[in-house]
Amino acid sequence: MSLLAKIAEIENEMARTQKNKATAHHLGLLKARLAKLKRELITPKGGSGGGTGEGFDVAKTGDARIGFVGFPSVGKSTLLSNLAGVYSEVAAYEFTTLTTVPGVIRYKGAKIQLLDLPGIIEGAKDGKGRGRQVIAVARTCNLILIVLDVLKPLGHKKLIEHELEGFGIRLNKQPPNIGFKKKDKGGINFTATCAQSELDAETVKSILSEYKIHNADITLRSDSTADDLIDVVEGNRVYIPCIYVLNKIDQISIEELDIIYKIPHCVPISAHHRWNFDDLLEKIWDYLHLVRIYTKPKGQLPDYTAPVVLPDGKTSVEDFCLKIHKNLMKEFKYALVWGSSVKHNPQKVGKDHVLEDEDVIQLVKK
């Protein structure tokens, strides 16, 4: 039996099974089996068989990377060429773009790389079309823009989300709050710090035994599902923020536009007429959570033209030094910081001080 046939069989069985407490155990097992098969699809077993075909490896440049994902002919290429001034081939038939086209925009001092990925079709996660390579590039992005046609948005949205979920990409979600630690002996130690609606010790054991894990500590700190547990055990999931871009709003009425504006994570635009681009850029900036730090040489004014841009979560003074040069930390004595992260201006700080957006920093060497 091929992998796809096995996957289809399990999915059919899951669709046939009623959901209740008695079958929760069985469904958990099926979900774990499904996740394992899907992982084999993404990373085929076996050594270096014949080449995997050309990938779309694009060198990562700039401070953040944004991927445009969508079905063919929803206006991804038009959007990219109007945003970044890059010419990605545009035509009125489907599948115009065949490889990744990179473009770069400068926004608020940060260099942001935009990738126009080829159109995704249904079944991309099963290796149809160029789907596998497209989604592999999407995994490396800091933000995903799902471009939808405003006239048929919801069907497409569901399909694309399903394809990305199948590849271990979780959109607009936080990693599940589950502690998982493998051990050498001692069986499975299961603790839940709050009431669980779905998982119990039996289900957890059966899911772990599917992965041949018989000794582990599992701590559930929130109400989790079987899928959350599988995500943690697999460990190859990426959590990426996502914005839905509804293109072609020049074809609908104002009343419809008002309704669209209420959908969360959504921006309506018209790529062809360049409508509402500033709103889109502002939303992109919010979702990327970048932190800009301005440098100040001793005895001079701060340089506000070229900030050092740090990703969210890596904004300590040490991260700032490493971003400039890896040998800076060896000579680092202390730093003077002006801005919202300190109580006095300037304040003397050490390497563990966390910087905030638009702080000014001056490094003092030994």
GROMACS .gro file of C-alpha atoms in nm:
model
  366
    1MET     CA    1   0.000   0.000   0.000
    2SER     CA    2   0.127   0.347  -0.082
    3LEU     CA    3   0.157   0.613   0.188
    4LEU     CA    4  -0.129   0.811   0.037
    5ALA     CA    5  -0.358   0.507   0.042
    6LYS     CA    6  -0.273   0.442   0.407
    7ILE     CA    7  -0.342   0.806   0.494
    8ALA     CA    8  -0.673   0.800   0.308
    9GLU     CA    9  -0.773   0.479   0.490
   10ILE     CA   10  -0.703   0.629   0.834
   11GLU     CA   11  -0.883   0.952   0.744
   12ASN     CA   12  -1.186   0.750   0.634
   13GLU     CA   13  -1.187   0.554   0.957
   14MET     CA   14  -1.167   0.877   1.159
   15ALA     CA   15  -1.462   1.017   0.963
   16ARG     CA   16  -1.664   0.700   1.033
   17THR     CA   17  -1.592   0.697   1.408
   18GLN     CA   18  -1.833   0.878   1.635
   19LYS     CA   19  -1.676   1.121   1.878
   20ASN     CA   20  -1.748   1.043   2.241
   21LYS     CA   21  -1.564   0.943   2.557
   22ALA     CA   22  -1.553   0.575   2.466
   23THR     CA   23  -1.388   0.637   2.128
   24ALA     CA   24  -1.153   0.920   2.236
   25HIS     CA   25  -0.879   0.665   2.303
   26HIS     CA   26  -0.913   0.508   1.957
   27LEU     CA   27  -0.925   0.846   1.781
   28GLY     CA   28  -0.609   0.956   1.964
   29LEU     CA   29  -0.428   0.648   1.831
   30LEU     CA   30  -0.548   0.716   1.477
   31LYS     CA   31  -0.437   1.080   1.498
   32ALA     CA   32  -0.088   0.975   1.610
   33ARG     CA   33  -0.064   0.720   1.328
   34LEU     CA   34  -0.177   0.984   1.079
   35ALA     CA   35   0.083   1.234   1.203
   36LYS     CA   36   0.359   0.973   1.162
   37LEU     CA   37   0.257   0.890   0.806
   38LYS     CA   38   0.236   1.258   0.714
   39ARG     CA   39   0.585   1.313   0.850
   40GLU     CA   40   0.714   1.034   0.625
   41LEU     CA   41   0.552   1.207   0.330
   42ILE     CA   42   0.739   1.530   0.405
   43THR     CA   43   1.075   1.363   0.474
   44PRO     CA   44   1.082   1.037   0.280
   45LYS     CA   45   1.267   0.750   0.443
   46GLY     CA   46   1.584   0.610   0.291
   47GLY     CA   47   1.919   0.763   0.213
   48SER     CA   48   2.012   0.997  -0.068
   49GLY     CA   49   1.795   0.852  -0.340
   50GLY     CA   50   1.776   1.029  -0.673
   51GLY     CA   51   1.785   1.408  -0.632
   52THR     CA   52   1.467   1.562  -0.497
   53GLY     CA   53   1.428   1.786  -0.799
   54GLU     CA   54   1.529   2.148  -0.779
   55GLY     CA   55   1.425   2.311  -0.454
   56PHE     CA   56   1.343   2.677  -0.425
   57ASP     CA   57   1.622   2.764  -0.187
   58VAL     CA   58   1.627   3.140  -0.161
   59ALA     CA   59   1.904   3.305   0.039
   60LYS     CA   60   1.760   3.470   0.348
   61THR     CA   61   1.829   3.842   0.338
   62GLY     CA   62   1.702   4.133   0.542
   63ASP     CA   63   1.553   4.131   0.891
   64ALA     CA   64   1.237   3.929   0.824
   65ARG     CA   65   1.095   3.704   0.560
   66ILE     CA   66   0.735   3.702   0.439
   67GLY     CA   67   0.586   3.435   0.214
   68PHE     CA   68   0.286   3.489  -0.013
   69VAL     CA   69   0.081   3.171  -0.025
   70GLY     CA   70  -0.231   3.123  -0.230
   71PHE     CA   71  -0.398   2.943  -0.515
   72PRO     CA   72  -0.295   3.027  -0.872
   73SER     CA   73  -0.426   3.355  -1.013
   74VAL     CA   74  -0.533   3.537  -0.698
   75GLY     CA   75  -0.291   3.821  -0.764
   76LYS     CA   76   0.018   3.726  -0.560
   77SER     CA   77   0.258   3.838  -0.832
   78THR     CA   78   0.074   4.166  -0.895
   79LEU     CA   79   0.083   4.236  -0.523
   80LEU     CA   80   0.456   4.165  -0.504
   81SER     CA   81   0.548   4.374  -0.808
   82ASN     CA   82   0.342   4.669  -0.683
   83LEU     CA   83   0.479   4.645  -0.329
   84ALA     CA   84   0.844   4.583  -0.403
   85GLY     CA   85   0.882   4.695  -0.763
   86VAL     CA   86   1.004   4.345  -0.855
   87TYR     CA   87   0.884   4.210  -1.183
   88SER     CA   88   0.731   3.869  -1.122
   89GLU     CA   89   0.576   3.743  -1.444
   90VAL     CA   90   0.206   3.827  -1.451
   91ALA     CA   91  -0.048   3.684  -1.693
   92ALA     CA   92  -0.416   3.606  -1.695
   93TYR     CA   93  -0.378   3.226  -1.689
   94GLU     CA   94  -0.314   2.999  -1.390
   95PHE     CA   95   0.034   2.883  -1.281
   96THR     CA   96   0.228   3.177  -1.425
   97THR     CA   97   0.484   3.180  -1.144
   98LEU     CA   98   0.686   2.859  -1.139
   99THR     CA   99   0.970   2.931  -0.896
  100THR     CA  100   1.008   3.157  -0.597
  101VAL     CA  101   1.052   3.523  -0.685
  102PRO     CA  102   1.217   3.725  -0.405
  103GLY     CA  103   1.169   4.096  -0.355
  104VAL     CA  104   1.279   4.334  -0.080
  105ILE     CA  105   1.096   4.632   0.070
  106ARG     CA  106   1.229   4.882   0.322
  107TYR     CA  107   0.970   4.973   0.580
  108LYS     CA  108   1.038   5.181   0.892
  109GLY     CA  109   1.410   5.119   0.849
  110ALA     CA  110   1.381   4.739   0.834
  111LYS     CA  111   1.462   4.532   0.527
  112ILE     CA  112   1.182   4.284   0.470
  113GLN     CA  113   1.216   4.005   0.215
  114LEU     CA  114   0.900   3.912   0.027
  115LEU     CA  115   0.873   3.573  -0.143
  116ASP     CA  116   0.617   3.510  -0.414
  117LEU     CA  117   0.564   3.134  -0.386
  118PRO     CA  118   0.410   2.940  -0.675
  119GLY     CA  119   0.038   2.865  -0.654
  120ILE     CA  120  -0.059   2.589  -0.414
  121ILE     CA  121  -0.308   2.331  -0.535
  122GLU     CA  122  -0.521   2.090  -0.340
  123GLY     CA  123  -0.313   1.793  -0.228
  124ALA     CA  124   0.012   1.994  -0.213
  125LYS     CA  125   0.108   1.832   0.117
  126ASP     CA  126   0.085   1.492  -0.053
  127GLY     CA  127   0.348   1.600  -0.303
  128LYS     CA  128   0.118   1.710  -0.585
  129GLY     CA  129   0.224   2.000  -0.805
  130ARG     CA  130   0.524   2.186  -0.667
  131GLY     CA  131   0.345   2.182  -0.332
  132ARG     CA  132   0.610   2.017  -0.120
  133GLN     CA  133   0.884   2.265  -0.206
  134VAL     CA  134   0.646   2.561  -0.178
  135ILE     CA  135   0.544   2.466   0.174
  136ALA     CA  136   0.904   2.387   0.272
  137VAL     CA  137   0.994   2.749   0.190
  138ALA     CA  138   0.684   2.871   0.374
  139ARG     CA  139   0.812   2.699   0.692
  140THR     CA  140   1.114   2.932   0.701
  141CYS     CA  141   0.910   3.255   0.686
  142ASN     CA  142   0.850   3.488   0.982
  143LEU     CA  143   0.502   3.571   0.856
  144ILE     CA  144   0.273   3.415   0.601
  145LEU     CA  145   0.036   3.618   0.387
  146ILE     CA  146  -0.244   3.402   0.253
  147VAL     CA  147  -0.369   3.579  -0.058
  148LEU     CA  148  -0.734   3.506  -0.130
  149ASP     CA  149  -0.970   3.608  -0.405
  150VAL     CA  150  -1.245   3.815  -0.245
  151LEU     CA  151  -1.511   3.647  -0.460
  152LYS     CA  152  -1.435   3.291  -0.337
  153PRO     CA  153  -1.245   3.340  -0.011
  154LEU     CA  154  -1.367   3.090   0.246
  155GLY     CA  155  -1.337   2.770   0.046
  156HIS     CA  156  -0.982   2.860  -0.051
  157LYS     CA  157  -0.894   2.969   0.302
  158LYS     CA  158  -0.998   2.631   0.447
  159LEU     CA  159  -0.806   2.436   0.182
  160ILE     CA  160  -0.483   2.634   0.222
  161GLU     CA  161  -0.500   2.614   0.602
  162HIS     CA  162  -0.551   2.238   0.572
  163GLU     CA  163  -0.248   2.202   0.344
  164LEU     CA  164  -0.026   2.408   0.576
  165GLU     CA  165  -0.149   2.223   0.887
  166GLY     CA  166  -0.061   1.894   0.720
  167PHE     CA  167   0.295   2.022   0.688
  168GLY     CA  168   0.331   2.108   1.055
  169ILE     CA  169   0.274   2.482   1.014
  170ARG     CA  170   0.040   2.623   1.278
  171LEU     CA  171  -0.108   2.962   1.192
  172ASN     CA  172  -0.176   3.232   1.453
  173LYS     CA  173  -0.137   2.983   1.739
  174GLN     CA  174   0.085   2.959   2.044
  175PRO     CA  175   0.280   2.638   2.111
  176PRO     CA  176   0.074   2.414   2.343
  177ASN     CA  177   0.163   2.444   2.712
  178ILE     CA  178   0.274   2.083   2.759
  179GLY     CA  179   0.589   1.966   2.932
  180PHE     CA  180   0.741   1.661   2.762
  181LYS     CA  181   1.063   1.497   2.873
  182LYS     CA  182   1.194   1.155   2.768
  183LYS     CA  183   1.357   0.931   3.029
  184ASP     CA  184   1.549   0.603   3.031
  185LYS     CA  185   1.328   0.423   3.283
  186GLY     CA  186   1.033   0.474   3.515
  187GLY     CA  187   0.735   0.441   3.285
  188ILE     CA  188   0.505   0.726   3.187
  189ASN     CA  189   0.451   0.988   3.455
  190PHE     CA  190   0.136   1.185   3.373
  191THR     CA  191   0.032   1.502   3.558
  192ALA     CA  192  -0.235   1.755   3.468
  193THR     CA  193  -0.241   2.089   3.648
  194CYS     CA  194  -0.596   2.171   3.535
  195ALA     CA  195  -0.910   1.984   3.429
  196GLN     CA  196  -0.878   1.802   3.097
  197SER     CA  197  -1.177   1.761   2.867
  198GLU     CA  198  -1.013   1.523   2.620
  199LEU     CA  199  -0.689   1.363   2.739
  200ASP     CA  200  -0.655   1.113   3.020
  201ALA     CA  201  -0.362   0.893   3.127
  202GLU     CA  202  -0.479   0.604   2.905
  203THR     CA  203  -0.505   0.812   2.587
  204VAL     CA  204  -0.168   0.976   2.654
  205LYS     CA  205  -0.008   0.632   2.701
  206SER     CA  206  -0.156   0.496   2.380
  207ILE     CA  207  -0.045   0.800   2.177
  208LEU     CA  208   0.309   0.776   2.318
  209SER     CA  209   0.325   0.400   2.261
  210GLU     CA  210   0.246   0.467   1.894
  211TYR     CA  211   0.575   0.661   1.891
  212LYS     CA  212   0.747   0.378   2.084
  213ILE     CA  213   0.795   0.606   2.387
  214HIS     CA  214   0.741   0.411   2.709
  215ASN     CA  215   0.930   0.628   2.960
  216ALA     CA  216   0.852   0.999   2.979
  217ASP     CA  217   0.725   1.283   3.196
  218ILE     CA  218   0.415   1.455   3.060
  219THR     CA  219   0.279   1.771   3.223
  220LEU     CA  220  -0.038   1.930   3.086
  221ARG     CA  221  -0.060   2.293   3.198
  222SER     CA  222  -0.366   2.385   2.993
  223ASP     CA  223  -0.671   2.206   2.855
  224SER     CA  224  -0.505   2.022   2.566
  225THR     CA  225  -0.625   1.805   2.281
  226ALA     CA  226  -0.471   1.492   2.132
  227ASP     CA  227  -0.345   1.705   1.843
  228ASP     CA  228  -0.157   1.933   2.084
  229LEU     CA  229   0.016   1.633   2.242
  230ILE     CA  230   0.112   1.495   1.900
  231ASP     CA  231   0.252   1.836   1.801
  232VAL     CA  232   0.474   1.838   2.110
  233VAL     CA  233   0.596   1.480   2.060
  234GLU     CA  234   0.669   1.532   1.690
  235GLY     CA  235   0.861   1.846   1.780
  236ASN     CA  236   0.892   1.969   1.421
  237ARG     CA  237   0.600   2.212   1.427
  238VAL     CA  238   0.651   2.578   1.347
  239TYR     CA  239   0.418   2.848   1.480
  240ILE     CA  240   0.389   3.136   1.235
  241PRO     CA  241   0.166   3.444   1.245
  242CYS     CA  242  -0.052   3.484   0.940
  243ILE     CA  243  -0.252   3.760   0.768
  244TYR     CA  244  -0.529   3.690   0.518
  245VAL     CA  245  -0.507   3.930   0.228
  246LEU     CA  246  -0.834   3.959   0.036
  247ASN     CA  247  -0.746   4.077  -0.311
  248LYS     CA  248  -0.961   4.220  -0.593
  249ILE     CA  249  -1.187   4.438  -0.373
  250ASP     CA  250  -1.254   4.654  -0.679
  251GLN     CA  251  -1.508   4.387  -0.780
  252ILE     CA  252  -1.738   4.409  -0.475
  253SER     CA  253  -1.974   4.660  -0.315
  254ILE     CA  254  -1.903   4.887  -0.018
  255GLU     CA  255  -2.149   4.694   0.203
  256GLU     CA  256  -1.959   4.369   0.141
  257LEU     CA  257  -1.634   4.549   0.219
  258ASP     CA  258  -1.771   4.656   0.560
  259ILE     CA  259  -1.845   4.293   0.646
  260ILE     CA  260  -1.500   4.179   0.534
  261TYR     CA  261  -1.333   4.438   0.757
  262LYS     CA  262  -1.472   4.261   1.066
  263ILE     CA  263  -1.293   3.929   1.000
  264PRO     CA  264  -0.991   3.884   1.232
  265HIS     CA  265  -0.637   3.876   1.083
  266CYS     CA  266  -0.776   4.012   0.757
  267VAL     CA  267  -0.681   4.298   0.522
  268PRO     CA  268  -0.880   4.375   0.206
  269ILE     CA  269  -0.672   4.523  -0.077
  270SER     CA  270  -0.666   4.566  -0.450
  271ALA     CA  271  -0.323   4.475  -0.586
  272HIS     CA  272  -0.400   4.608  -0.931
  273HIS     CA  273  -0.518   4.953  -0.819
  274ARG     CA  274  -0.281   4.966  -0.519
  275TRP     CA  275  -0.567   5.028  -0.278
  276ASN     CA  276  -0.513   4.994   0.098
  277PHE     CA  277  -0.141   4.904   0.078
  278ASP     CA  278  -0.051   5.128   0.373
  279ASP     CA  279  -0.300   4.939   0.592
  280LEU     CA  280  -0.143   4.609   0.482
  281LEU     CA  281   0.211   4.729   0.554
  282GLU     CA  282   0.109   4.855   0.897
  283LYS     CA  283  -0.051   4.520   0.980
  284ILE     CA  284   0.258   4.333   0.855
  285TRP     CA  285   0.472   4.547   1.085
  286ASP     CA  286   0.245   4.471   1.384
  287TYR     CA  287   0.258   4.097   1.323
  288LEU     CA  288   0.636   4.079   1.273
  289HIS     CA  289   0.712   4.227   1.618
  290LEU     CA  290   1.047   4.368   1.509
  291VAL     CA  291   1.247   4.589   1.745
  292ARG     CA  292   1.455   4.877   1.605
  293ILE     CA  293   1.763   4.990   1.797
  294TYR     CA  294   1.950   5.308   1.700
  295THR     CA  295   2.324   5.332   1.756
  296LYS     CA  296   2.504   5.632   1.899
  297PRO     CA  297   2.881   5.674   1.855
  298LYS     CA  298   3.049   5.852   2.147
  299GLY     CA  299   3.019   6.229   2.130
  300GLN     CA  300   2.793   6.226   1.823
  301LEU     CA  301   2.421   6.235   1.756
  302PRO     CA  302   2.234   5.903   1.722
  303ASP     CA  303   2.210   5.761   1.373
  304TYR     CA  304   1.836   5.744   1.303
  305THR     CA  305   1.872   5.638   0.940
  306ALA     CA  306   1.998   5.281   0.981
  307PRO     CA  307   1.855   5.101   1.286
  308VAL     CA  308   1.975   4.756   1.392
  309VAL     CA  309   1.662   4.541   1.370
  310LEU     CA  310   1.621   4.254   1.617
  311PRO     CA  311   1.354   3.979   1.612
  312ASP     CA  312   1.101   3.957   1.894
  313GLY     CA  313   1.231   3.760   2.193
  314LYS     CA  314   1.598   3.822   2.110
  315THR     CA  315   1.631   4.182   2.215
  316SER     CA  316   1.890   4.182   2.495
  317VAL     CA  317   2.205   4.394   2.471
  318GLU     CA  318   2.400   4.073   2.410
  319ASP     CA  319   2.181   3.984   2.109
  320PHE     CA  320   2.235   4.336   1.977
  321CYS     CA  321   2.615   4.295   2.001
  322LEU     CA  322   2.606   3.954   1.832
  323LYS     CA  323   2.395   4.095   1.549
  324ILE     CA  324   2.667   4.352   1.474
  325HIS     CA  325   2.970   4.126   1.518
  326LYS     CA  326   3.037   3.809   1.715
  327ASN     CA  327   3.363   3.943   1.863
  328LEU     CA  328   3.199   4.250   2.018
  329MET     CA  329   3.101   4.064   2.337
  330LYS     CA  330   3.466   3.993   2.420
  331GLU     CA  331   3.542   4.364   2.457
  332PHE     CA  332   3.202   4.465   2.601
  333LYS     CA  333   3.219   4.656   2.931
  334TYR     CA  334   2.874   4.817   2.964
  335ALA     CA  335   2.619   5.002   2.752
  336LEU     CA  336   2.441   5.335   2.788
  337VAL     CA  337   2.075   5.323   2.686
  338TRP     CA  338   1.822   5.601   2.619
  339GLY     CA  339   1.457   5.512   2.563
  340SER     CA  340   1.150   5.337   2.702
  341SER     CA  341   1.328   5.031   2.844
  342VAL     CA  342   1.521   5.227   3.111
  343LYS     CA  343   1.421   5.443   3.409
  344HIS     CA  344   1.684   5.717   3.364
  345ASN     CA  345   1.821   5.860   3.040
  346PRO     CA  346   2.093   5.752   2.986
  347GLN     CA  347   2.120   5.443   3.206
  348LYS     CA  348   2.419   5.214   3.244
  349VAL     CA  349   2.317   4.856   3.170
  350GLY     CA  350   2.478   4.513   3.142
  351LYS     CA  351   2.455   4.256   2.867
  352ASP     CA  352   2.128   4.101   2.994
  353HIS     CA  353   1.922   4.422   2.974
  354VAL     CA  354   1.622   4.381   2.739
  355LEU     CA  355   1.584   4.661   2.484
  356GLU     CA  356   1.257   4.796   2.346
  357ASP     CA  357   1.155   4.943   2.011
  358GLU     CA  358   1.337   5.266   1.913
  359ASP     CA  359   1.587   5.265   2.200
  360VAL     CA  360   1.921   5.440   2.149
  361ILE     CA  361   2.232   5.254   2.262
  362GLN     CA  362   2.599   5.340   2.306
  363LEU     CA  363   2.848   5.061   2.373
  364VAL     CA  364   3.147   5.113   2.601
  365LYS     CA  365   3.439   4.876   2.547
  366LYS     CA  366   3.700   4.763   2.795
   0.00000   0.00000   0.00000
